[in-house]
Every structure is written in structure tokens, then in C-alpha cells.
GROMACS .gro file of C-alpha atoms in nm:
model
  308
    1UNK     CA    1  -0.010   0.017  -0.002
    2UNK     CA    2   0.135   0.352  -0.109
    3UNK     CA    3   0.190   0.635   0.123
    4UNK     CA    4  -0.105   0.804  -0.013
    5UNK     CA    5  -0.369   0.566   0.019
    6UNK     CA    6  -0.234   0.480   0.400
    7UNK     CA    7  -0.296   0.851   0.469
    8UNK     CA    8  -0.637   0.858   0.321
    9UNK     CA    9  -0.766   0.556   0.559
   10UNK     CA   10  -0.590   0.693   0.827
   11UNK     CA   11  -0.750   1.022   0.794
   12UNK     CA   12  -1.086   0.878   0.727
   13UNK     CA   13  -1.063   0.670   1.039
   14UNK     CA   14  -1.009   0.961   1.222
   15UNK     CA   15  -1.245   1.144   1.056
   16UNK     CA   16  -1.541   0.887   1.143
   17UNK     CA   17  -1.395   0.882   1.484
   18UNK     CA   18  -1.398   1.242   1.560
   19UNK     CA   19  -1.783   1.256   1.436
   20UNK     CA   20  -1.877   0.977   1.616
   21UNK     CA   21  -1.702   1.084   1.942
   22UNK     CA   22  -1.927   1.428   1.855
   23UNK     CA   23  -2.252   1.251   1.787
   24UNK     CA   24  -2.233   1.033   2.074
   25UNK     CA   25  -2.042   1.234   2.354
   26UNK     CA   26  -1.727   1.095   2.492
   27UNK     CA   27  -1.868   1.152   2.820
   28UNK     CA   28  -2.088   0.891   2.768
   29UNK     CA   29  -1.829   0.652   2.860
   30UNK     CA   30  -1.795   0.837   3.214
   31UNK     CA   31  -2.143   0.806   3.347
   32UNK     CA   32  -2.126   0.529   3.607
   33UNK     CA   33  -2.334   0.197   3.443
   34UNK     CA   34  -2.564  -0.063   3.699
   35UNK     CA   35  -2.430  -0.401   3.729
   36UNK     CA   36  -2.690  -0.620   3.544
   37UNK     CA   37  -2.832  -0.971   3.657
   38UNK     CA   38  -2.747  -1.265   3.483
   39UNK     CA   39  -3.130  -1.387   3.352
   40UNK     CA   40  -3.198  -1.658   3.121
   41UNK     CA   41  -3.529  -1.666   3.139
   42UNK     CA   42  -3.559  -1.424   2.807
   43UNK     CA   43  -3.627  -1.615   2.539
   44UNK     CA   44  -3.484  -1.561   2.180
   45UNK     CA   45  -3.742  -1.566   1.885
   46UNK     CA   46  -3.787  -1.537   1.513
   47UNK     CA   47  -4.053  -1.468   1.327
   48UNK     CA   48  -4.127  -1.380   0.930
   49UNK     CA   49  -4.279  -1.064   0.881
   50UNK     CA   50  -4.365  -0.944   0.509
   51UNK     CA   51  -4.052  -1.180   0.404
   52UNK     CA   52  -3.844  -1.026   0.666
   53UNK     CA   53  -3.713  -1.272   0.933
   54UNK     CA   54  -3.770  -1.099   1.233
   55UNK     CA   55  -3.558  -1.167   1.576
   56UNK     CA   56  -3.712  -1.073   1.905
   57UNK     CA   57  -3.654  -1.108   2.292
   58UNK     CA   58  -3.958  -1.182   2.495
   59UNK     CA   59  -4.032  -1.227   2.847
   60UNK     CA   60  -4.366  -1.313   3.012
   61UNK     CA   61  -4.722  -1.474   2.894
   62UNK     CA   62  -4.943  -1.315   2.634
   63UNK     CA   63  -5.175  -1.278   2.988
   64UNK     CA   64  -4.966  -1.009   3.087
   65UNK     CA   65  -4.996  -0.637   2.995
   66UNK     CA   66  -4.747  -0.616   2.694
   67UNK     CA   67  -4.450  -0.327   2.683
   68UNK     CA   68  -4.222  -0.310   2.358
   69UNK     CA   69  -3.878  -0.190   2.343
   70UNK     CA   70  -3.733  -0.008   2.032
   71UNK     CA   71  -3.362   0.032   2.054
   72UNK     CA   72  -3.158   0.322   1.923
   73UNK     CA   73  -2.944   0.310   1.618
   74UNK     CA   74  -2.603   0.227   1.629
   75UNK     CA   75  -2.355   0.104   1.922
   76UNK     CA   76  -2.167  -0.213   1.968
   77UNK     CA   77  -2.432  -0.471   2.001
   78UNK     CA   78  -2.483  -0.651   2.326
   79UNK     CA   79  -2.803  -0.815   2.442
   80UNK     CA   80  -2.686  -0.781   2.823
   81UNK     CA   81  -2.876  -0.447   2.884
   82UNK     CA   82  -3.138  -0.492   2.677
   83UNK     CA   83  -3.234  -0.837   2.859
   84UNK     CA   84  -3.205  -0.636   3.177
   85UNK     CA   85  -3.487  -0.388   3.038
   86UNK     CA   86  -3.712  -0.672   2.957
   87UNK     CA   87  -3.636  -0.842   3.309
   88UNK     CA   88  -3.705  -0.504   3.514
   89UNK     CA   89  -4.053  -0.484   3.304
   90UNK     CA   90  -4.143  -0.872   3.371
   91UNK     CA   91  -4.040  -0.855   3.713
   92UNK     CA   92  -4.308  -0.537   3.748
   93UNK     CA   93  -4.582  -0.745   3.601
   94UNK     CA   94  -4.553  -0.693   3.203
   95UNK     CA   95  -4.453  -0.896   2.920
   96UNK     CA   96  -4.185  -0.753   2.775
   97UNK     CA   97  -4.052  -0.778   2.430
   98UNK     CA   98  -3.761  -0.605   2.256
   99UNK     CA   99  -3.750  -0.634   1.861
  100UNK     CA  100  -3.427  -0.623   1.629
  101UNK     CA  101  -3.545  -0.391   1.413
  102UNK     CA  102  -3.529  -0.448   1.043
  103UNK     CA  103  -3.185  -0.415   0.881
  104UNK     CA  104  -3.019  -0.399   1.200
  105UNK     CA  105  -2.904  -0.700   1.443
  106UNK     CA  106  -2.986  -1.021   1.293
  107UNK     CA  107  -3.309  -0.937   1.149
  108UNK     CA  108  -3.332  -0.927   0.742
  109UNK     CA  109  -3.239  -0.564   0.564
  110UNK     CA  110  -3.560  -0.428   0.352
  111UNK     CA  111  -3.491  -0.403  -0.020
  112UNK     CA  112  -3.541  -0.011  -0.005
  113UNK     CA  113  -3.449   0.239   0.202
  114UNK     CA  114  -3.719   0.292   0.483
  115UNK     CA  115  -3.850   0.627   0.653
  116UNK     CA  116  -3.967   0.659   1.030
  117UNK     CA  117  -4.293   0.554   0.894
  118UNK     CA  118  -4.236   0.269   0.716
  119UNK     CA  119  -4.093   0.137   1.047
  120UNK     CA  120  -4.405   0.251   1.213
  121UNK     CA  121  -4.592   0.026   0.957
  122UNK     CA  122  -4.356  -0.241   1.012
  123UNK     CA  123  -4.458  -0.251   1.370
  124UNK     CA  124  -4.795  -0.260   1.314
  125UNK     CA  125  -4.763  -0.576   1.131
  126UNK     CA  126  -4.549  -0.729   1.364
  127UNK     CA  127  -4.831  -0.661   1.640
  128UNK     CA  128  -5.064  -0.805   1.435
  129UNK     CA  129  -4.859  -1.130   1.377
  130UNK     CA  130  -4.809  -1.173   1.743
  131UNK     CA  131  -5.197  -1.076   1.811
  132UNK     CA  132  -5.099  -0.772   2.047
  133UNK     CA  133  -5.416  -0.550   2.067
  134UNK     CA  134  -5.268  -0.281   2.313
  135UNK     CA  135  -4.972  -0.220   2.434
  136UNK     CA  136  -4.723   0.064   2.628
  137UNK     CA  137  -4.375   0.153   2.344
  138UNK     CA  138  -4.121   0.265   2.495
  139UNK     CA  139  -3.882   0.384   2.230
  140UNK     CA  140  -3.491   0.511   2.241
  141UNK     CA  141  -3.317   0.729   2.040
  142UNK     CA  142  -3.399   0.631   1.664
  143UNK     CA  143  -3.674   0.375   1.824
  144UNK     CA  144  -3.823   0.723   1.965
  145UNK     CA  145  -3.869   0.835   1.620
  146UNK     CA  146  -4.053   0.534   1.503
  147UNK     CA  147  -4.250   0.541   1.783
  148UNK     CA  148  -4.395   0.864   1.764
  149UNK     CA  149  -4.500   0.800   1.405
  150UNK     CA  150  -4.656   0.494   1.550
  151UNK     CA  151  -4.838   0.671   1.823
  152UNK     CA  152  -4.981   0.924   1.551
  153UNK     CA  153  -5.073   0.642   1.319
  154UNK     CA  154  -5.157   0.357   1.533
  155UNK     CA  155  -5.327   0.525   1.835
  156UNK     CA  156  -5.573   0.278   1.937
  157UNK     CA  157  -5.318  -0.006   1.978
  158UNK     CA  158  -5.154   0.209   2.234
  159UNK     CA  159  -5.228   0.236   2.643
  160UNK     CA  160  -4.913   0.487   2.707
  161UNK     CA  161  -4.608   0.591   2.488
  162UNK     CA  162  -4.265   0.638   2.647
  163UNK     CA  163  -3.991   0.845   2.478
  164UNK     CA  164  -3.610   0.802   2.625
  165UNK     CA  165  -3.369   1.041   2.486
  166UNK     CA  166  -3.598   1.004   2.163
  167UNK     CA  167  -3.521   1.119   1.819
  168UNK     CA  168  -3.831   1.305   1.761
  169UNK     CA  169  -3.706   1.681   1.777
  170UNK     CA  170  -3.599   1.912   1.492
  171UNK     CA  171  -3.278   1.914   1.360
  172UNK     CA  172  -3.067   2.214   1.264
  173UNK     CA  173  -2.916   2.245   0.930
  174UNK     CA  174  -2.564   2.176   1.058
  175UNK     CA  175  -2.695   1.834   1.214
  176UNK     CA  176  -2.893   1.752   0.865
  177UNK     CA  177  -2.589   1.826   0.649
  178UNK     CA  178  -2.413   1.614   0.917
  179UNK     CA  179  -2.638   1.316   0.912
  180UNK     CA  180  -2.609   1.291   0.557
  181UNK     CA  181  -2.255   1.338   0.539
  182UNK     CA  182  -2.200   1.035   0.765
  183UNK     CA  183  -2.450   0.830   0.537
  184UNK     CA  184  -2.223   0.908   0.246
  185UNK     CA  185  -1.908   0.833   0.425
  186UNK     CA  186  -2.052   0.481   0.559
  187UNK     CA  187  -2.138   0.421   0.170
  188UNK     CA  188  -1.810   0.490   0.045
  189UNK     CA  189  -1.627   0.298   0.303
  190UNK     CA  190  -1.820  -0.016   0.209
  191UNK     CA  191  -1.809   0.088  -0.162
  192UNK     CA  192  -1.448   0.131  -0.199
  193UNK     CA  193  -1.146  -0.154  -0.181
  194UNK     CA  194  -0.901   0.102  -0.025
  195UNK     CA  195  -1.034   0.005   0.350
  196UNK     CA  196  -0.917  -0.325   0.489
  197UNK     CA  197  -1.219  -0.596   0.537
  198UNK     CA  198  -1.140  -0.588   0.883
  199UNK     CA  199  -1.195  -0.215   0.931
  200UNK     CA  200  -1.546  -0.236   0.697
  201UNK     CA  201  -1.642  -0.512   0.952
  202UNK     CA  202  -1.622  -0.294   1.239
  203UNK     CA  203  -1.806  -0.023   1.113
  204UNK     CA  204  -2.096  -0.237   1.025
  205UNK     CA  205  -2.058  -0.396   1.375
  206UNK     CA  206  -2.089  -0.061   1.512
  207UNK     CA  207  -2.375   0.123   1.276
  208UNK     CA  208  -2.613  -0.207   1.265
  209UNK     CA  209  -2.604  -0.336   1.602
  210UNK     CA  210  -2.449  -0.693   1.501
  211UNK     CA  211  -2.344  -0.949   1.690
  212UNK     CA  212  -2.016  -1.019   1.582
  213UNK     CA  213  -2.096  -1.349   1.429
  214UNK     CA  214  -2.324  -1.186   1.189
  215UNK     CA  215  -1.983  -1.050   1.017
  216UNK     CA  216  -1.899  -1.366   0.893
  217UNK     CA  217  -2.193  -1.342   0.639
  218UNK     CA  218  -2.098  -1.117   0.337
  219UNK     CA  219  -2.474  -0.981   0.364
  220UNK     CA  220  -2.367  -0.797   0.664
  221UNK     CA  221  -2.174  -0.584   0.446
  222UNK     CA  222  -2.405  -0.588   0.152
  223UNK     CA  223  -2.663  -0.431   0.394
  224UNK     CA  224  -2.497  -0.101   0.473
  225UNK     CA  225  -2.578   0.081   0.149
  226UNK     CA  226  -2.970   0.022   0.197
  227UNK     CA  227  -2.895   0.116   0.549
  228UNK     CA  228  -2.705   0.416   0.478
  229UNK     CA  229  -2.978   0.594   0.314
  230UNK     CA  230  -3.239   0.455   0.603
  231UNK     CA  231  -2.993   0.655   0.850
  232UNK     CA  232  -3.058   0.956   0.643
  233UNK     CA  233  -3.405   0.960   0.582
  234UNK     CA  234  -3.499   0.837   0.988
  235UNK     CA  235  -3.231   1.082   1.140
  236UNK     CA  236  -3.323   1.410   0.888
  237UNK     CA  237  -3.711   1.388   0.976
  238UNK     CA  238  -3.817   1.700   1.175
  239UNK     CA  239  -4.088   1.602   1.422
  240UNK     CA  240  -4.176   1.843   1.669
  241UNK     CA  241  -4.468   1.996   1.552
  242UNK     CA  242  -4.614   1.659   1.512
  243UNK     CA  243  -4.601   1.608   1.856
  244UNK     CA  244  -4.884   1.826   1.953
  245UNK     CA  245  -5.113   1.588   1.782
  246UNK     CA  246  -5.026   1.292   2.009
  247UNK     CA  247  -5.341   1.153   2.198
  248UNK     CA  248  -5.181   0.910   2.410
  249UNK     CA  249  -5.043   0.983   2.784
  250UNK     CA  250  -4.676   1.008   2.722
  251UNK     CA  251  -4.358   0.980   2.943
  252UNK     CA  252  -4.036   1.152   2.864
  253UNK     CA  253  -3.760   1.023   3.026
  254UNK     CA  254  -3.416   1.204   2.953
  255UNK     CA  255  -3.035   1.187   3.050
  256UNK     CA  256  -2.936   1.534   3.147
  257UNK     CA  257  -2.595   1.496   3.002
  258UNK     CA  258  -2.734   1.374   2.657
  259UNK     CA  259  -2.507   1.595   2.386
  260UNK     CA  260  -2.656   1.401   2.067
  261UNK     CA  261  -3.019   1.541   2.174
  262UNK     CA  262  -2.964   1.786   2.442
  263UNK     CA  263  -3.217   1.804   2.723
  264UNK     CA  264  -3.363   2.148   2.601
  265UNK     CA  265  -3.526   1.966   2.320
  266UNK     CA  266  -3.672   1.696   2.546
  267UNK     CA  267  -3.858   2.027   2.735
  268UNK     CA  268  -3.962   2.167   2.373
  269UNK     CA  269  -4.113   1.819   2.335
  270UNK     CA  270  -4.257   1.833   2.672
  271UNK     CA  271  -4.407   2.164   2.600
  272UNK     CA  272  -4.602   2.021   2.301
  273UNK     CA  273  -4.744   1.689   2.374
  274UNK     CA  274  -5.096   1.719   2.572
  275UNK     CA  275  -5.074   1.466   2.818
  276UNK     CA  276  -4.716   1.421   2.943
  277UNK     CA  277  -4.468   1.380   3.229
  278UNK     CA  278  -4.095   1.505   3.155
  279UNK     CA  279  -3.842   1.326   3.416
  280UNK     CA  280  -3.455   1.420   3.408
  281UNK     CA  281  -3.227   1.186   3.523
  282UNK     CA  282  -2.850   1.187   3.580
  283UNK     CA  283  -2.681   1.034   3.295
  284UNK     CA  284  -2.648   1.073   2.884
  285UNK     CA  285  -2.800   0.945   2.562
  286UNK     CA  286  -2.762   0.560   2.660
  287UNK     CA  287  -2.922   0.634   2.977
  288UNK     CA  288  -3.137   0.358   2.914
  289UNK     CA  289  -2.857   0.106   2.871
  290UNK     CA  290  -2.643   0.220   3.135
  291UNK     CA  291  -2.905   0.228   3.412
  292UNK     CA  292  -3.192   0.001   3.303
  293UNK     CA  293  -3.299  -0.063   3.640
  294UNK     CA  294  -3.326   0.291   3.747
  295UNK     CA  295  -3.502   0.409   3.435
  296UNK     CA  296  -3.743   0.080   3.394
  297UNK     CA  297  -3.843   0.141   3.792
  298UNK     CA  298  -3.925   0.522   3.702
  299UNK     CA  299  -4.111   0.458   3.372
  300UNK     CA  300  -4.311   0.173   3.550
  301UNK     CA  301  -4.368   0.386   3.851
  302UNK     CA  302  -4.550   0.654   3.659
  303UNK     CA  303  -4.722   0.453   3.408
  304UNK     CA  304  -5.056   0.419   3.638
  305UNK     CA  305  -5.016   0.761   3.733
  306UNK     CA  306  -5.354   0.912   3.723
  307UNK     CA  307  -5.232   1.241   3.638
  308UNK     CA  308  -5.088   1.129   3.325
   0.00000   0.00000   0.00000
């Protein structure tokens, strides 16, 4: 490899690292994390929805009220924190489900890039397949944007809506341009042979929350162009004004140190939603993953709140 190509690789890796650090916030790593329980009662399931193989975790029987958790976009895929989220809900009397959203984790990738609304339509089909009539929907970050779309289109299926550091705000021109720039970088990294396969694997694993085992499959790399455009479509959408149309009782739970979506955005959201309670906790954008017990227990403690 000549010096020029090597320099391009080094500079590109550095640029991606700096942008990721800006978006996620370096201080996320400094927040204390809870010790998770080793719970083996969470069931790993798979279902076919509109030709897509969808993996989901579940704990609790159909006789219990249902909570569905929608995860955020990127990060090293680790089911431990999500299993703790489900376990804490179940310990408080709920059937808890977490979906590996299409294009992410082990689930199949759509043939076209999806919007937040298409993900909401998928969620409706998922609940139909599992014969879930009513549920509490909890969305974190990217999952929060989907949850808002679902609440606006399928409100008859919701008991309560919970938004945790949710991507359902408006974006500045700078943030929109940054999202488009990032999406373009991801596609170029995968399309070019300049970058080593190991680096492509690591980027794909991080972006799409993939388990390491999935990286042995070439389709893990092949899915990234579609998902890069999906990233741009879902993360560029302005939702703030539509929040005034939410008719479902809503909890907003936010990490006060979130730099990706600042607490000021949560307060704007709370001002618009008619029936809402806002809770600000110590933590960052990964609040519910770092402190699943504290966050879920707060949510549960307010789900039956008569003022909500």
C-alpha cells in the first residue's frame, strides 16, 4: 500500500472517530453503569414479517400487559442491557418484548431504504402477527422516532407512550448536513477497496448493532448501502410540531448530560405533547442501557399515574 492510500485510510478513520465522538458524546463513557443481573429466562424468538426474518427477545406470557421496547441506532451490539430492560419490566408484571429492527442486528434488511413511517407500519404488522391488541411502547433515540410515528398512525393500539432520549425533535441545518455526510461516508467506506475488510466489519458492527457472528456473512456488508440511506431518512426528519397531535398519555425520560439530543429538546417536546410528564435523570444518551433498572423502575412507577 502506498503512502497516499495509507494516509487516506488514516484520515478517514480519524474523521469517522471524531464525528462519532461528537454525535455520541465522549462523556457517555464516564457515566456510572449498573451491574446487570444474569437472567436466562428471556426467550430468543424469530418470526417472518412480510418476507423479512425478524428476531426479537421476549419475557412473560400473553396474559400479561405488553411492553415493546424499540432500540436506538448504532453501538456495539450487546443484548445484556436490553435483557435487563426486559427483565425489569417483567419483574413488575409485564410481558416485555424487544425487536431487532429490520436492517439491524440479526434481522433481515429491507430491499429499499425505510423512513420512520415505514418502520411504524412494520411495527403494526409485527403486533398483528403476535396478536397484540394493546401495548405500552417505549422508544429510545432512533426507536423513539418510530414510536412517535406509530402513536400518530396507530393510536388505538397504545395504552401509553414512553420516549427515552428520543429522536423525535427538529434538527438544525448543521445536524441534517452532518447526517447526510455520515451516510455518504458509510457507503463510500463499504464501496471502495481502499479500506481493509476488518475496518469495514467494525464499522458495520457498530452502525447496525450486529453480533460478531453476523460479520462472517457477506450480507452484513452488503446491507450497509440500503441502511446508510435509511439512516439519513430517519435521522433527518423533523417531528417536533407533530408532537402536538399525540393523543396518548406520554412519559418523556431523558439523560440530562445527553449531547446528541440535548435536554432542551426534551423540554420543547414536553411543551407540545398534551398529556405528558418529563423526567430528567443523571446520565447521557445511553441512559436506559447504562441504568436499565433505575430507568425502567421510574417508568413503571409512573405508568399508572392518574395525572398522566
